[in-house]
Amino acid sequence: MLQRRVYHVMAVVRRQLYVLGGQNESGVAVHDDRIYVVGGYSIWTNEPLACIQVLDVSTEGKEEVFYGPTLPFASNGIATCFLPAPYFTCPNLQTLQVPHHRIGAV
């Protein structure tokens, strides 16, 4: 990065560093070449967020951001991780893929 950054999270996928910003105090986790940014505090609306944003980096040069399911309530200061669990524990969980924007090569 050539400039200083604030209000961001960082994650490493396949030995590449991703810096994602626009919200503060959000949780971040990586699973299957996808970066999940959970909740946080929007620097644009000055309010806590209930969204899950997903950056799919599985295809190099064609990274795509979309939204996952909404949290039951807005929250910031979140810690996240992936917990392996049998699928039957969450049978109705579906990811709603809504294109948000495309980013260039990192």
Coordinates of C-alpha atoms in Angstrom, one line a residue:
M1 CA 0.0 0.0 0.0
L2 CA 1.3 3.4 -0.9
Q3 CA -0.9 5.4 1.4
R4 CA -1.8 5.0 5.1
R5 CA -5.2 3.4 5.8
V6 CA -7.7 3.5 8.7
Y7 CA -11.0 1.7 9.3
H8 CA -10.1 -1.5 7.7
V9 CA -9.6 -5.3 8.2
M10 CA -6.9 -7.5 6.8
A11 CA -6.9 -11.1 5.7
V12 CA -4.5 -13.4 3.9
V13 CA -5.7 -15.8 1.2
R14 CA -3.2 -18.0 -0.8
R15 CA -0.3 -15.9 0.4
Q16 CA -1.9 -12.6 -0.7
L17 CA -2.8 -9.8 1.7
Y18 CA -6.2 -8.2 1.3
V19 CA -7.0 -4.9 3.0
L20 CA -10.8 -4.1 3.1
G21 CA -12.1 -0.9 4.4
G22 CA -15.1 1.4 4.8
Q23 CA -16.2 0.1 8.2
N24 CA -14.6 -0.1 11.6
E25 CA -14.6 -2.7 14.4
S26 CA -15.9 -5.5 12.0
G27 CA -14.9 -9.2 12.3
V28 CA -13.1 -10.9 9.4
A29 CA -12.6 -14.6 8.7
V30 CA -11.5 -16.6 5.7
H31 CA -13.0 -19.9 4.4
D32 CA -12.7 -21.6 1.0
D33 CA -11.0 -18.6 -0.7
R34 CA -13.7 -16.2 0.5
I35 CA -13.2 -13.4 3.0
Y36 CA -16.1 -12.7 5.2
V37 CA -16.5 -9.2 6.8
V38 CA -19.1 -9.3 9.6
G39 CA -20.8 -6.3 11.1
G40 CA -18.8 -3.3 12.2
Y41 CA -19.4 0.4 12.4
S42 CA -20.0 2.3 9.1
I43 CA -17.8 5.4 8.7
W44 CA -20.4 6.6 6.2
T45 CA -23.6 6.4 8.2
N46 CA -22.0 6.5 11.7
E47 CA -24.1 3.4 12.8
P48 CA -23.4 -0.2 13.6
L49 CA -24.0 -2.7 10.7
A50 CA -25.9 -6.0 10.5
C51 CA -24.5 -7.1 7.1
I52 CA -22.1 -9.8 6.1
Q53 CA -20.0 -8.9 3.1
V54 CA -18.2 -11.6 1.2
L55 CA -15.2 -11.2 -1.1
D56 CA -14.7 -14.2 -3.3
V57 CA -11.1 -14.4 -4.4
S58 CA -11.2 -17.9 -5.9
T59 CA -10.6 -16.7 -9.4
E60 CA -7.6 -14.4 -9.7
G61 CA -8.4 -11.2 -11.5
K62 CA -12.1 -11.7 -11.1
E63 CA -12.6 -10.9 -7.4
E64 CA -16.3 -10.2 -6.6
V65 CA -18.0 -8.8 -3.5
F66 CA -21.5 -9.9 -2.5
Y67 CA -23.7 -9.9 0.6
G68 CA -24.4 -12.9 2.7
P69 CA -27.3 -13.3 5.1
T70 CA -28.1 -10.4 7.4
L71 CA -27.2 -10.6 11.1
P72 CA -30.2 -10.7 13.5
F73 CA -29.0 -7.3 14.9
A74 CA -26.5 -4.6 14.1
S75 CA -23.2 -5.0 16.0
N76 CA -19.6 -3.8 16.1
G77 CA -16.5 -5.0 17.9
I78 CA -17.1 -8.5 16.5
A79 CA -14.6 -11.3 16.6
T80 CA -15.2 -14.0 13.9
C81 CA -14.0 -17.5 13.1
F82 CA -15.2 -20.5 11.2
L83 CA -16.5 -23.4 13.2
P84 CA -16.9 -26.7 11.3
A85 CA -20.4 -28.0 12.0
P86 CA -22.6 -30.6 10.3
Y87 CA -24.8 -29.1 7.6
F88 CA -28.0 -30.3 9.3
T89 CA -27.4 -27.8 12.2
C90 CA -28.2 -24.9 9.8
P91 CA -30.5 -26.4 7.1
N92 CA -32.1 -23.1 6.0
L93 CA -28.8 -21.1 5.7
Q94 CA -28.5 -19.8 2.2
T95 CA -26.2 -17.2 0.8
L96 CA -27.9 -14.5 -1.2
Q97 CA -25.5 -13.4 -3.9
V98 CA -26.1 -9.8 -4.7
P99 CA -23.3 -8.2 -6.8
H100 CA -22.0 -5.1 -5.0
H101 CA -19.0 -4.0 -7.1
R102 CA -15.9 -5.4 -8.8
I103 CA -12.4 -4.6 -7.7
G104 CA -9.3 -4.7 -9.7
A105 CA -6.3 -6.8 -9.2
V106 CA -4.8 -6.6 -5.7

